[in-house]
PDB file of C-alpha atoms in Angstrom:
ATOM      1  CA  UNK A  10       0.000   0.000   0.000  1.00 49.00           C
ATOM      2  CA  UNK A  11       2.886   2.508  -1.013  1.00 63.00           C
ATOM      3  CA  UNK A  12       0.177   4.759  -2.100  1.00 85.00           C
ATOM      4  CA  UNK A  13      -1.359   4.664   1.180  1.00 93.00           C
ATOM      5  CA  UNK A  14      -1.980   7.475   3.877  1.00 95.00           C
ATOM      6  CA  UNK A  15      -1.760   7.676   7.244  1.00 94.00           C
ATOM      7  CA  UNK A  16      -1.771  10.666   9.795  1.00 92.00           C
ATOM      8  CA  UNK A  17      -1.696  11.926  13.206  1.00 88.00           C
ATOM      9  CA  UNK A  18      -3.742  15.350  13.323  1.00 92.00           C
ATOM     10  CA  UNK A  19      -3.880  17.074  16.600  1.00 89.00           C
ATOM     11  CA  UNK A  20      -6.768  19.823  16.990  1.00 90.00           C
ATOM     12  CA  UNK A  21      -5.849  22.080  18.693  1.00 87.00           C
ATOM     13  CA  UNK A  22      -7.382  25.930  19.714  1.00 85.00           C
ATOM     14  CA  UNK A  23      -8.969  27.951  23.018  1.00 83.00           C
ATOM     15  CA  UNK A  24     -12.042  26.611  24.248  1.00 79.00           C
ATOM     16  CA  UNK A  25     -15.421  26.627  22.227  1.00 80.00           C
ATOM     17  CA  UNK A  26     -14.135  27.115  19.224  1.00 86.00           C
ATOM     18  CA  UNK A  27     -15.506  23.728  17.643  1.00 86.00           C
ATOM     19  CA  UNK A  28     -12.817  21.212  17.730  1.00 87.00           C
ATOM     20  CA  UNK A  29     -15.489  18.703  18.596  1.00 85.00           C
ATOM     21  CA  UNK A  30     -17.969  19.877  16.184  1.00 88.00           C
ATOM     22  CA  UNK A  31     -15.318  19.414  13.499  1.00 92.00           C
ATOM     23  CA  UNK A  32     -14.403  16.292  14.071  1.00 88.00           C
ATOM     24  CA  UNK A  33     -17.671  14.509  14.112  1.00 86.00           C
ATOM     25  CA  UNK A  34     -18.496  16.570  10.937  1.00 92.00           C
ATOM     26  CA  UNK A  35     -14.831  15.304   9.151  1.00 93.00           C
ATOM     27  CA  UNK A  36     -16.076  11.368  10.657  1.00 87.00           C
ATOM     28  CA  UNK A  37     -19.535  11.920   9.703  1.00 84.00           C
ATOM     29  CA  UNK A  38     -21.014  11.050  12.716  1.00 72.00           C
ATOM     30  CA  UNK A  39     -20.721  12.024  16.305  1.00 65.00           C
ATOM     31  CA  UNK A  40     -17.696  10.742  18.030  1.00 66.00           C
ATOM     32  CA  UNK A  41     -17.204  13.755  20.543  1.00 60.00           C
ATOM     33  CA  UNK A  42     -19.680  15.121  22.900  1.00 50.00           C
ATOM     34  CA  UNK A  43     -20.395  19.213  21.873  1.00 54.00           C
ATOM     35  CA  UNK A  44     -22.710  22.075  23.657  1.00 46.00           C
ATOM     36  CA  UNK A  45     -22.671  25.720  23.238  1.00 49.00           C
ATOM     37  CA  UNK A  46     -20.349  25.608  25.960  1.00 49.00           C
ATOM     38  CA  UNK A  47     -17.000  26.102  26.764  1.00 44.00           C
ATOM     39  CA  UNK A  48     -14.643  23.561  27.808  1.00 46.00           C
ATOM     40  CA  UNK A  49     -16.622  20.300  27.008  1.00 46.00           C
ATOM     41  CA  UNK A  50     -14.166  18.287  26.044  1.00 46.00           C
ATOM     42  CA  UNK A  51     -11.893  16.892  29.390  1.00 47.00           C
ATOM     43  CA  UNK A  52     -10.272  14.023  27.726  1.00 51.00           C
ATOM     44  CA  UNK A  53      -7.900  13.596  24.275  1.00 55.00           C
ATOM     45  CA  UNK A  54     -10.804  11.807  21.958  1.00 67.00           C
ATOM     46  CA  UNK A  55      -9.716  10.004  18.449  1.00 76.00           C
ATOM     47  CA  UNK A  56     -11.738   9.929  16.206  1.00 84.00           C
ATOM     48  CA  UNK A  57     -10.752   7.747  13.125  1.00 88.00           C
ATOM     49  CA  UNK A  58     -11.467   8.307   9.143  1.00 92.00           C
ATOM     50  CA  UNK A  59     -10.636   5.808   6.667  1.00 93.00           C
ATOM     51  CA  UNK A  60     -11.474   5.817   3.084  1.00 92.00           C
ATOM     52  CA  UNK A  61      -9.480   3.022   0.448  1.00 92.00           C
ATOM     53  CA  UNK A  62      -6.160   5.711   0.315  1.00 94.00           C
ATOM     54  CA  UNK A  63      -5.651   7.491   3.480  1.00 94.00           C
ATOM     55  CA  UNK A  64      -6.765   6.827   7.210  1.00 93.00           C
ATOM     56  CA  UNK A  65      -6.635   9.857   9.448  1.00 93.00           C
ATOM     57  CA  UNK A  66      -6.679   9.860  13.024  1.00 89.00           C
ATOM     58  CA  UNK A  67      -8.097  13.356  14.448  1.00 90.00           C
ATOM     59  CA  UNK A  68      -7.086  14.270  18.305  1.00 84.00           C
ATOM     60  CA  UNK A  69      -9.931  16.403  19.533  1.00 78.00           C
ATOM     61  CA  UNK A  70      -7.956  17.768  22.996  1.00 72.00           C
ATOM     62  CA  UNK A  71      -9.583  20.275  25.526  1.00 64.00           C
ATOM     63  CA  UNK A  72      -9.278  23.642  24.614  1.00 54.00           C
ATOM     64  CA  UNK A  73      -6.201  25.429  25.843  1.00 54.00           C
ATOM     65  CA  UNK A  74      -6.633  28.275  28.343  1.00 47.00           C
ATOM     66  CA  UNK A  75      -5.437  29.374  31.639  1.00 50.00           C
ATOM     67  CA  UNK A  76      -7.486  27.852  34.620  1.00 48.00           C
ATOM     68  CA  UNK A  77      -5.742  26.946  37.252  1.00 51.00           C
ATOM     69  CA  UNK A  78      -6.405  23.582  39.628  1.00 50.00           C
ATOM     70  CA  UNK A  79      -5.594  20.270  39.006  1.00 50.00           C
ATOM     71  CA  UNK A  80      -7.903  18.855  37.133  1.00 50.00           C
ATOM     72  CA  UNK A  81      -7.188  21.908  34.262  1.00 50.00           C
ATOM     73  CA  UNK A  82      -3.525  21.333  34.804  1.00 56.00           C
ATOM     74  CA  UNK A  83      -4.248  17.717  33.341  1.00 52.00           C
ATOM     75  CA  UNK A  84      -6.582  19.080  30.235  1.00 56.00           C
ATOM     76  CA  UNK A  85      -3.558  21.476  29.099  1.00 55.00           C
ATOM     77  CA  UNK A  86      -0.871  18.125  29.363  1.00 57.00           C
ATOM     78  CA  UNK A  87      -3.821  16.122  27.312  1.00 56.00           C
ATOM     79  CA  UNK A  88      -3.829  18.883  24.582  1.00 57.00           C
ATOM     80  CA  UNK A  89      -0.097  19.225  24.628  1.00 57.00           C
ATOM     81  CA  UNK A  90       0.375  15.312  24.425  1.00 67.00           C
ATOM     82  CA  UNK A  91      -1.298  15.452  20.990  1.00 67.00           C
ATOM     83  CA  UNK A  92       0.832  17.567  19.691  1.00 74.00           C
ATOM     84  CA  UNK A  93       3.884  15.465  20.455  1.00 75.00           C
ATOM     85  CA  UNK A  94       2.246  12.325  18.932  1.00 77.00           C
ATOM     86  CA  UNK A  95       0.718  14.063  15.718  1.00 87.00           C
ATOM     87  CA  UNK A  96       2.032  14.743  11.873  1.00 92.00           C
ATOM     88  CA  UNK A  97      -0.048  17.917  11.458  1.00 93.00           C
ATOM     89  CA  UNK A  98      -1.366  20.173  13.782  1.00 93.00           C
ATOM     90  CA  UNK A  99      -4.982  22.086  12.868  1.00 95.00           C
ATOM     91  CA  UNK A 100      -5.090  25.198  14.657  1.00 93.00           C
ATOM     92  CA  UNK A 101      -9.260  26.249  15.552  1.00 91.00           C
ATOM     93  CA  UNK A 102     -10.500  30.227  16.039  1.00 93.00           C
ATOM     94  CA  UNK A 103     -13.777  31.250  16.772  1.00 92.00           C
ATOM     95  CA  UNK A 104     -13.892  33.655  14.024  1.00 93.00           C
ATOM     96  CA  UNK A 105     -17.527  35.146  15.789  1.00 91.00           C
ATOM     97  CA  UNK A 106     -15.594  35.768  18.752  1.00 90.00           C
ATOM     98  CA  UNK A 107     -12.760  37.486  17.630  1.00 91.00           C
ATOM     99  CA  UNK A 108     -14.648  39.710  15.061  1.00 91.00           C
ATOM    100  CA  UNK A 109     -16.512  41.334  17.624  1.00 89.00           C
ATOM    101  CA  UNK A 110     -13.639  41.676  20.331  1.00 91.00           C
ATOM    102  CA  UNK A 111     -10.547  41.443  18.538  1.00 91.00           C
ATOM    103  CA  UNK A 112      -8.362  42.558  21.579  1.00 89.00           C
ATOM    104  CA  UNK A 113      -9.546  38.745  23.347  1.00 89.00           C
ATOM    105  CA  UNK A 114      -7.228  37.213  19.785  1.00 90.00           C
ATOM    106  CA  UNK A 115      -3.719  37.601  21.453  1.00 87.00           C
ATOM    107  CA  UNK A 116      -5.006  36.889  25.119  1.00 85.00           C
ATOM    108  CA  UNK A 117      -6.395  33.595  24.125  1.00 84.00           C
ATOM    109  CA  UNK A 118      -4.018  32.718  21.273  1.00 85.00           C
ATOM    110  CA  UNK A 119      -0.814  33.310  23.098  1.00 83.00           C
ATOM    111  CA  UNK A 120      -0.533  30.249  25.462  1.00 80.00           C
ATOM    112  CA  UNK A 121      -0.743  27.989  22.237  1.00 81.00           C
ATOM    113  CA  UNK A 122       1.816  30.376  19.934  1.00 83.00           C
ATOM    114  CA  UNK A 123       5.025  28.775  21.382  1.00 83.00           C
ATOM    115  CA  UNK A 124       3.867  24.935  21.827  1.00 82.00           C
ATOM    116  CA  UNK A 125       2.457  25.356  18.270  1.00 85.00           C
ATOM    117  CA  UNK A 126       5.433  26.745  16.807  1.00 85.00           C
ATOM    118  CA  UNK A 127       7.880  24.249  18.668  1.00 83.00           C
ATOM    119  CA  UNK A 128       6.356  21.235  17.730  1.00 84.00           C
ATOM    120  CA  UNK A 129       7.938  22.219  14.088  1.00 88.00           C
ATOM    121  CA  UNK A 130       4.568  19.847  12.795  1.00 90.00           C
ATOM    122  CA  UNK A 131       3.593  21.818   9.455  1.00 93.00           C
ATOM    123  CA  UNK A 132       0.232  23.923  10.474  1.00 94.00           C
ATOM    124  CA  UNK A 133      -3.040  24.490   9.227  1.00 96.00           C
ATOM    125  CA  UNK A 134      -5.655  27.774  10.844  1.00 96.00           C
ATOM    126  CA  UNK A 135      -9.256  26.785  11.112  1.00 96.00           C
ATOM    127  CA  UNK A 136     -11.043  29.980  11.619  1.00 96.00           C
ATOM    128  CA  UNK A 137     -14.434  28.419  12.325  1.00 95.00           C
ATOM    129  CA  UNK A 138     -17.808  30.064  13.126  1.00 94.00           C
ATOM    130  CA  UNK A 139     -17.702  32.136   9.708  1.00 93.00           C
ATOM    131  CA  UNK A 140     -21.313  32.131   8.855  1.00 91.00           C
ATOM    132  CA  UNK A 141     -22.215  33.694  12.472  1.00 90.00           C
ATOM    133  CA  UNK A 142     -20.787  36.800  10.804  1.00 89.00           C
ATOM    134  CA  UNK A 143     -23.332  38.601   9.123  1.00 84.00           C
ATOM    135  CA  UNK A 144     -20.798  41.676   8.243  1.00 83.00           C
ATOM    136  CA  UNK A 145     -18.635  39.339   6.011  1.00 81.00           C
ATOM    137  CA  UNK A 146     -15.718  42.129   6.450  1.00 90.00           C
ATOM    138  CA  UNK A 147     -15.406  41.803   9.588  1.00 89.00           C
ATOM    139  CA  UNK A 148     -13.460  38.655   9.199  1.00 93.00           C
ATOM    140  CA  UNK A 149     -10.508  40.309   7.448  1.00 94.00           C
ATOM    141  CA  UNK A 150      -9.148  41.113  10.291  1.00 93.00           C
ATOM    142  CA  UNK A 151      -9.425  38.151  12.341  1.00 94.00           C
ATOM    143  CA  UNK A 152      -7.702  36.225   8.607  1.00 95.00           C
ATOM    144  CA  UNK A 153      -4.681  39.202   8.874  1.00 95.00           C
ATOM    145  CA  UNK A 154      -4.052  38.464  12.828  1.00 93.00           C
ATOM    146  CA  UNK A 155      -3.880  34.709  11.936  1.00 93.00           C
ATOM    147  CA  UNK A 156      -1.850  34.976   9.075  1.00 94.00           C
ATOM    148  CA  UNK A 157       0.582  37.250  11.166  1.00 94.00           C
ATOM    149  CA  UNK A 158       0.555  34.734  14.257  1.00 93.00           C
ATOM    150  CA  UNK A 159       0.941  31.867  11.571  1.00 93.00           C
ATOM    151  CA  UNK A 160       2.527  33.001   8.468  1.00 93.00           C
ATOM    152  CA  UNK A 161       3.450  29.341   7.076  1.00 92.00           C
ATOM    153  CA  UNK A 162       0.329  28.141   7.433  1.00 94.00           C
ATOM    154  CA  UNK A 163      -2.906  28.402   5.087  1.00 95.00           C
ATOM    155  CA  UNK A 164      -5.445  29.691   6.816  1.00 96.00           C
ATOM    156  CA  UNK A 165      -9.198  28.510   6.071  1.00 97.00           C
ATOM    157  CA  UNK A 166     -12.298  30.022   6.942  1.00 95.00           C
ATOM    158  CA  UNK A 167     -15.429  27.406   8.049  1.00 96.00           C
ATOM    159  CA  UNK A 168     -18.122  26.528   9.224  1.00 95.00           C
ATOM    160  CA  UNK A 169     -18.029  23.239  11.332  1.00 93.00           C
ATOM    161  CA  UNK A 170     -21.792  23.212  12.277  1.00 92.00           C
ATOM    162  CA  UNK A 171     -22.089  23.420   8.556  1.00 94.00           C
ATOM    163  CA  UNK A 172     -20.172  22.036   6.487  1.00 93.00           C
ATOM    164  CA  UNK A 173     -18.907  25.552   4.641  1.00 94.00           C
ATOM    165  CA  UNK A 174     -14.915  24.893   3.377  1.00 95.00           C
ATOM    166  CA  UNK A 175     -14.635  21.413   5.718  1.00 95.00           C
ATOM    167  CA  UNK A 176     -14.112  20.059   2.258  1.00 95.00           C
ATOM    168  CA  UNK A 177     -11.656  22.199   1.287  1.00 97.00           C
ATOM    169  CA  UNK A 178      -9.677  21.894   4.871  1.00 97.00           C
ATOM    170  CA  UNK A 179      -9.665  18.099   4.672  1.00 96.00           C
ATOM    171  CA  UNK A 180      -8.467  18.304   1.112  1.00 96.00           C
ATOM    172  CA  UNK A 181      -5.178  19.871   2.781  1.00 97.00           C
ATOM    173  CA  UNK A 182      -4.642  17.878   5.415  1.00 97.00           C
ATOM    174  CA  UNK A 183      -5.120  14.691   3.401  1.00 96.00           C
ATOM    175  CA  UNK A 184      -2.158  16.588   0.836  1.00 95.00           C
ATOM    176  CA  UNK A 185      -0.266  16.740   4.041  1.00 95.00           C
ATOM    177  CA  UNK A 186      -0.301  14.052   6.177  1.00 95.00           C
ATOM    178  CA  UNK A 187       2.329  11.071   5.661  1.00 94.00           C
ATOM    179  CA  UNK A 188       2.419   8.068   3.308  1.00 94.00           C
ATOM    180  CA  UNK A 189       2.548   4.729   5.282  1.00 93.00           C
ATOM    181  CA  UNK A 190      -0.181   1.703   6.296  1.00 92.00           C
ATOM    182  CA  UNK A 191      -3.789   1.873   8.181  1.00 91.00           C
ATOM    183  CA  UNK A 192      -3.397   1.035  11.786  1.00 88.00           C
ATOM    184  CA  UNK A 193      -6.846   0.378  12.771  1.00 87.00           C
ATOM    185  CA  UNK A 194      -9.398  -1.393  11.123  1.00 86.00           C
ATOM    186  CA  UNK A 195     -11.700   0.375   8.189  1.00 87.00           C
ATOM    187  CA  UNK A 196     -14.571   0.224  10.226  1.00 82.00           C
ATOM    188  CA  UNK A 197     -13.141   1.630  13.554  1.00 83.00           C
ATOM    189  CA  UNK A 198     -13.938   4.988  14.761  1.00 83.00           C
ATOM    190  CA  UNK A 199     -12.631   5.554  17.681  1.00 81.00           C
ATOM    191  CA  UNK A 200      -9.778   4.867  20.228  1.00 75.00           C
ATOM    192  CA  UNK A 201     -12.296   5.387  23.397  1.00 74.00           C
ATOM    193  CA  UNK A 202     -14.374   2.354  24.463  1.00 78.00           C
ATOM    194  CA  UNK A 203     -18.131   2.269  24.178  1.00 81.00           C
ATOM    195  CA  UNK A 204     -18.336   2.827  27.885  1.00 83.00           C
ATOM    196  CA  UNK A 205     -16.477   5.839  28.122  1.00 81.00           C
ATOM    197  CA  UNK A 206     -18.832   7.233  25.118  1.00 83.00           C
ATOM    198  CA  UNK A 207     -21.940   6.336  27.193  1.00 87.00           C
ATOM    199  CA  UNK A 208     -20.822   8.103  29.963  1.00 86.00           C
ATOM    200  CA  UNK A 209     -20.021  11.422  27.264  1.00 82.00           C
ATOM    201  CA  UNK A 210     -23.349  11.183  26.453  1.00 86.00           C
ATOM    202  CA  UNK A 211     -24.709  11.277  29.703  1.00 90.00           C
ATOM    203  CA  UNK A 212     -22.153  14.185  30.611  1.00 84.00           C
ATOM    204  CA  UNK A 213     -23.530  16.124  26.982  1.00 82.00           C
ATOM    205  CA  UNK A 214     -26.957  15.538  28.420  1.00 86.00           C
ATOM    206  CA  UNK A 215     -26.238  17.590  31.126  1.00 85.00           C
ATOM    207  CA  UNK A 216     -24.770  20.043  29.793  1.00 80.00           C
ATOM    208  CA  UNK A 217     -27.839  20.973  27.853  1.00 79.00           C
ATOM    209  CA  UNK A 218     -30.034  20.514  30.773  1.00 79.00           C
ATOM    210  CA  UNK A 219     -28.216  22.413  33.398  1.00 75.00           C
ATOM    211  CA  UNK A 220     -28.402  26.363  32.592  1.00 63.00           C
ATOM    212  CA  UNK A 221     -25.864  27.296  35.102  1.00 56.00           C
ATOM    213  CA  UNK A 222     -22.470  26.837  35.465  1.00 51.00           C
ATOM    214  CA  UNK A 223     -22.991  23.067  36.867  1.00 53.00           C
ATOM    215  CA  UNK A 224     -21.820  20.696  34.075  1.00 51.00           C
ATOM    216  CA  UNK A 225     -17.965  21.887  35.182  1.00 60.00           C
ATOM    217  CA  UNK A 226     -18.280  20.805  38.625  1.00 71.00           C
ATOM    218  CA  UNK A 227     -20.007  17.386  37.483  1.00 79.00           C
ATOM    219  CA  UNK A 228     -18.448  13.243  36.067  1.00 84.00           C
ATOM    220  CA  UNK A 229     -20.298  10.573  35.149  1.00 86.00           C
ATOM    221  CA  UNK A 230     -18.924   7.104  35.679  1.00 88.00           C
ATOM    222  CA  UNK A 231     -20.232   4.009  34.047  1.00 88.00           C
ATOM    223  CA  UNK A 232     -20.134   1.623  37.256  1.00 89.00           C
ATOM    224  CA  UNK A 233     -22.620  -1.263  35.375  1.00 91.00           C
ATOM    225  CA  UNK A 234     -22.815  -2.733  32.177  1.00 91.00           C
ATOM    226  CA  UNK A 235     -24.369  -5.930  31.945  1.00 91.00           C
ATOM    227  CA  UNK A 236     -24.747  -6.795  28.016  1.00 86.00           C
ATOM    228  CA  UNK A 237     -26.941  -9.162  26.232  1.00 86.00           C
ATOM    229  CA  UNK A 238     -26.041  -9.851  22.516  1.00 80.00           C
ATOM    230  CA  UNK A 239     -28.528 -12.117  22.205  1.00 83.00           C
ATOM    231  CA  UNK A 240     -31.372 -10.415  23.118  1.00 85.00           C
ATOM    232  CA  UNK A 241     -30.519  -6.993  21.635  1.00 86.00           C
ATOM    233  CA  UNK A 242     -30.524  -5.009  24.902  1.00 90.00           C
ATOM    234  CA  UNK A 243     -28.047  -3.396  27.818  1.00 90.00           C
ATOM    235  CA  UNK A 244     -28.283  -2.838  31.471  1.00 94.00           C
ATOM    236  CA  UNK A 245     -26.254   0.388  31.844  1.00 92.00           C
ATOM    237  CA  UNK A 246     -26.233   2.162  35.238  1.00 92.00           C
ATOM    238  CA  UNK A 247     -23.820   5.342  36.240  1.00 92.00           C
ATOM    239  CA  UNK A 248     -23.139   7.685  38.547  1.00 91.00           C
ATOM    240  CA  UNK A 249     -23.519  11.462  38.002  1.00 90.00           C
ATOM    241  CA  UNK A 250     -21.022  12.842  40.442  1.00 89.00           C
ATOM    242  CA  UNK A 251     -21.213  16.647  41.699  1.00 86.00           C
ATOM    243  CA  UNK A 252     -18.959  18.769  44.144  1.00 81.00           C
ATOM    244  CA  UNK A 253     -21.398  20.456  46.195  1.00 81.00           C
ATOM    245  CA  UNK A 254     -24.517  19.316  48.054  1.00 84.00           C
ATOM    246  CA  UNK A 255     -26.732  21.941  47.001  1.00 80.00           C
ATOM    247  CA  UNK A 256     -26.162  21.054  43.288  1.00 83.00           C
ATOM    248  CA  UNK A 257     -27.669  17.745  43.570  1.00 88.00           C
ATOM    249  CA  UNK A 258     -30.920  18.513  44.370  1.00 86.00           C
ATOM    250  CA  UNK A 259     -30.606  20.648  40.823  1.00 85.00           C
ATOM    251  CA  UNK A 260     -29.705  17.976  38.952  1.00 87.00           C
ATOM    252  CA  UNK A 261     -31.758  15.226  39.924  1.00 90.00           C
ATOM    253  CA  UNK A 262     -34.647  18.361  39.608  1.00 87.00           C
ATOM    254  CA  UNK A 263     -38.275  18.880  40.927  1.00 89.00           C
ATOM    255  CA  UNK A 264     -39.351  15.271  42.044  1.00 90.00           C
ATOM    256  CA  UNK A 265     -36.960  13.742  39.717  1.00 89.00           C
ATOM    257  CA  UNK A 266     -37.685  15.732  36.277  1.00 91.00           C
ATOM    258  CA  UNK A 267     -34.497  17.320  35.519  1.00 90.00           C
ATOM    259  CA  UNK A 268     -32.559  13.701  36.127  1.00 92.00           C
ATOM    260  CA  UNK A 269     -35.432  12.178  34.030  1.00 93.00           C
ATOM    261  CA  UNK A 270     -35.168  14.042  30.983  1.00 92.00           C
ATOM    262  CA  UNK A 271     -31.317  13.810  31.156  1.00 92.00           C
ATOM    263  CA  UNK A 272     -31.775  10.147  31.097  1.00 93.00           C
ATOM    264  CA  UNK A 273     -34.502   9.700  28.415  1.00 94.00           C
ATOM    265  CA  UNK A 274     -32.019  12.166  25.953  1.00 93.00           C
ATOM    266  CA  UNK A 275     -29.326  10.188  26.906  1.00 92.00           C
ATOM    267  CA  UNK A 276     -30.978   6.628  26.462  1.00 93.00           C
ATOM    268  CA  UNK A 277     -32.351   7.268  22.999  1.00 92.00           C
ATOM    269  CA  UNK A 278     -28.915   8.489  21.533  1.00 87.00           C
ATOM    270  CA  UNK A 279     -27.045   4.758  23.216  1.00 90.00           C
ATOM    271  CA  UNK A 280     -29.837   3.133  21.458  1.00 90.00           C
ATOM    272  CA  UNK A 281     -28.975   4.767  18.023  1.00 86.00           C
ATOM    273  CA  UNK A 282     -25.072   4.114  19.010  1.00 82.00           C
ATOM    274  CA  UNK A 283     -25.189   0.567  20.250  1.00 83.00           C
ATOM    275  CA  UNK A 284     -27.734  -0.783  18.103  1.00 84.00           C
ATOM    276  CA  UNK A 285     -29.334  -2.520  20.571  1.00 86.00           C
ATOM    277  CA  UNK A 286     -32.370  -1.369  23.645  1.00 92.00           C
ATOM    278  CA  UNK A 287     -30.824   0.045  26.890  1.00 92.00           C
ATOM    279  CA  UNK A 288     -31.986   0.058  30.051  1.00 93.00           C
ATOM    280  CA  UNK A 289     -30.393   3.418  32.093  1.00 93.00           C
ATOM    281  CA  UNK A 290     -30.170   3.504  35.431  1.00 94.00           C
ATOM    282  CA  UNK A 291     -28.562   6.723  36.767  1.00 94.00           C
ATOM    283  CA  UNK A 292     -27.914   8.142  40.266  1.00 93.00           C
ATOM    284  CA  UNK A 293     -26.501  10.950  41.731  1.00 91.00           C
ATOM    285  CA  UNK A 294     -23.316  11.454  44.414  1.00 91.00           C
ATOM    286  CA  UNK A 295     -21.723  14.167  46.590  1.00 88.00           C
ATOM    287  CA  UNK A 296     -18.429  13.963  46.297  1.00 84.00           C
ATOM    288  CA  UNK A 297     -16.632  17.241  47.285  1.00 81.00           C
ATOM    289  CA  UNK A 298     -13.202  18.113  46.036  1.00 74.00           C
ATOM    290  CA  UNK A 299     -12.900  15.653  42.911  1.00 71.00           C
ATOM    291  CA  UNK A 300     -11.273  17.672  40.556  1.00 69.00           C
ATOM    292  CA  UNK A 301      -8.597  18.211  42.854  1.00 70.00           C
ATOM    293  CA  UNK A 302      -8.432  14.321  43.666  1.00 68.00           C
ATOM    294  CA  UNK A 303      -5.600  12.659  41.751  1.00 69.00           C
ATOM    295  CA  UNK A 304      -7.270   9.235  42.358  1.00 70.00           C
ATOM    296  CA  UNK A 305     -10.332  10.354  41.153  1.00 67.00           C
ATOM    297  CA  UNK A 306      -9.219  12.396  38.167  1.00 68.00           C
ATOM    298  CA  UNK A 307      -6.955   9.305  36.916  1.00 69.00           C
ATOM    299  CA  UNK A 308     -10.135   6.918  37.352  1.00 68.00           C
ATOM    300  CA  UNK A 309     -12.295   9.415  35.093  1.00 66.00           C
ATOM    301  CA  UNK A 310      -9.752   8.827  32.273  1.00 63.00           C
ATOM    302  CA  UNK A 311      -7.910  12.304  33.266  1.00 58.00           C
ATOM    303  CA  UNK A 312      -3.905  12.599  34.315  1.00 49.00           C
ATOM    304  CA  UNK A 313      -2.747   9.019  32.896  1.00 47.00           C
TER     305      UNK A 313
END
């Protein structure tokens, strides 16, 4: 397979700028979890795309900021991993963002100038978000401070919710990437194990349900999963874990709705992704301090 392709691509950009979003649209199908909000993503996700002449293996990481605590301090080493282990590095902007406050470009783009630009991995510049902009001109600028930050690199604007110039940014990294073999199967797409994506999808679930700044002090671990091939159906129960008492009584909601509907969203989108009925059992538990807890934080998939 001399003709072959294979690749390493580390995403890489501040938080909420669509990493996730991008991914699942390149794969075609939802790998990572997504919500309007920042800082979804806590652990490096692969997601895998093969085709008959090139295989690419995309590392969603958590967007790079400057929070401190422990658990954050393992996010940044996650993103920063991924760049060590890729061939290309895709660089994502929130081009919405940055149009409207172009001052927050240098304060958010500086921690990931040097780390970028060290790696010496050849660099692409997603600037995603494009059709938010109403005022098309207003992205010139946002294009001139990313061509000045990046100057080697071409710069693309997209749209990742919608599919505007994903083509186009694919095309390049497929011109890009290495020759060499596939190393996972055609029909593989992902690194993570199916429990760690059911308990994602229960984490997404909040995030949509939860209007306040909850999701970020929340984990969900998968602590049952008792399959049966044969009869088409799984027994999944897990934990919802939260670092204050007052919060749970918000998330498990007024005699059990909020908890409810997280469960029902959550319970029809395994079904689609397993293939098969599940059953969802889900609880909730104080436990104060775990994103501090190096234990904890290792057990959730986070410092390894």
């Amino acid at each position: 397979m001399t003709d072959h392709k294979f690749g390493m691509v580390a995403l890489i950009g501040p938080p909420n700028a669509g990493k996730s979003t991008l991914m699942n649209r390149f794969l075609g199908q939802k790998v990572a979890i997504v919500s309007p909000r920042p800082q979804t993503t806590r652990n490096r996700i692969s997601g895998i795309l093969s085709t008959d002449t090139e295989q690419v293996v995309f590392l969603d990481t958590p967007g790079i900021h400057r929070l401190r605590g422990r658990m954050n301090r393992y996010l940044l080493d996650s993103a920063w991993n991924a760049l060590a282990g890729c061939d290309l590095v895709v660089v994502m902007l929130d081009a919405a963002l940055y149009a409207s406050k172009l001052h927050l470009f240098d304060k958010e783009i500086a921690p990931l100038v040097k780390p970028v630009s060290e790696s010496g991995r050849p660099v692409l510049v997603a600037v995603n978000k494009a059709d938010r902009l109403k005022d098309k001109p207003a992205l010139l600028p946002v294009l001139q401070k990313a061509s000045e930050t990046w100057p080697d690199a071409e710069i693309f604007p997209i749209s990742a919710i919608k599919g505007q110039g994903a083509d186009a940014l694919l095309k390049a990294i497929v011109e890009r990437i290495p020759q060499g073999p596939p190393m996972y199967p055609d029909d593989q797409i992902s690194t993570v194990p199916l429990r760690f994506m059911a308990a994602e999808t229960i984490r997404e679930k909040l995030f949509y349900s939860l209007q306040q700044e909850l999701p970020y002090g929340t984990a969900v671990e998968i602590e049952q999963w008792e399959e049966d091939a044969q009869a088409g159906r799984v027994h999944v129960g897990a934990v919802i874990y939260t670092s204050k008492k007052n919060h749970k009584g918000m998330i498990i909601g007024k005699q059990g709705a909020n908890l409810k509907e997280v469960g029902t969203r959550a319970r029809k989108e395994l079904n689609e992704m397993l293939g098969m009925k599940v059953h969802l059992d889900l609880w909730v538990k104080v436990r104060s301090g775990w994103t501090e807890d190096p234990g904890f934080l290792r057990a959730m998939g986070l410092g390894e």
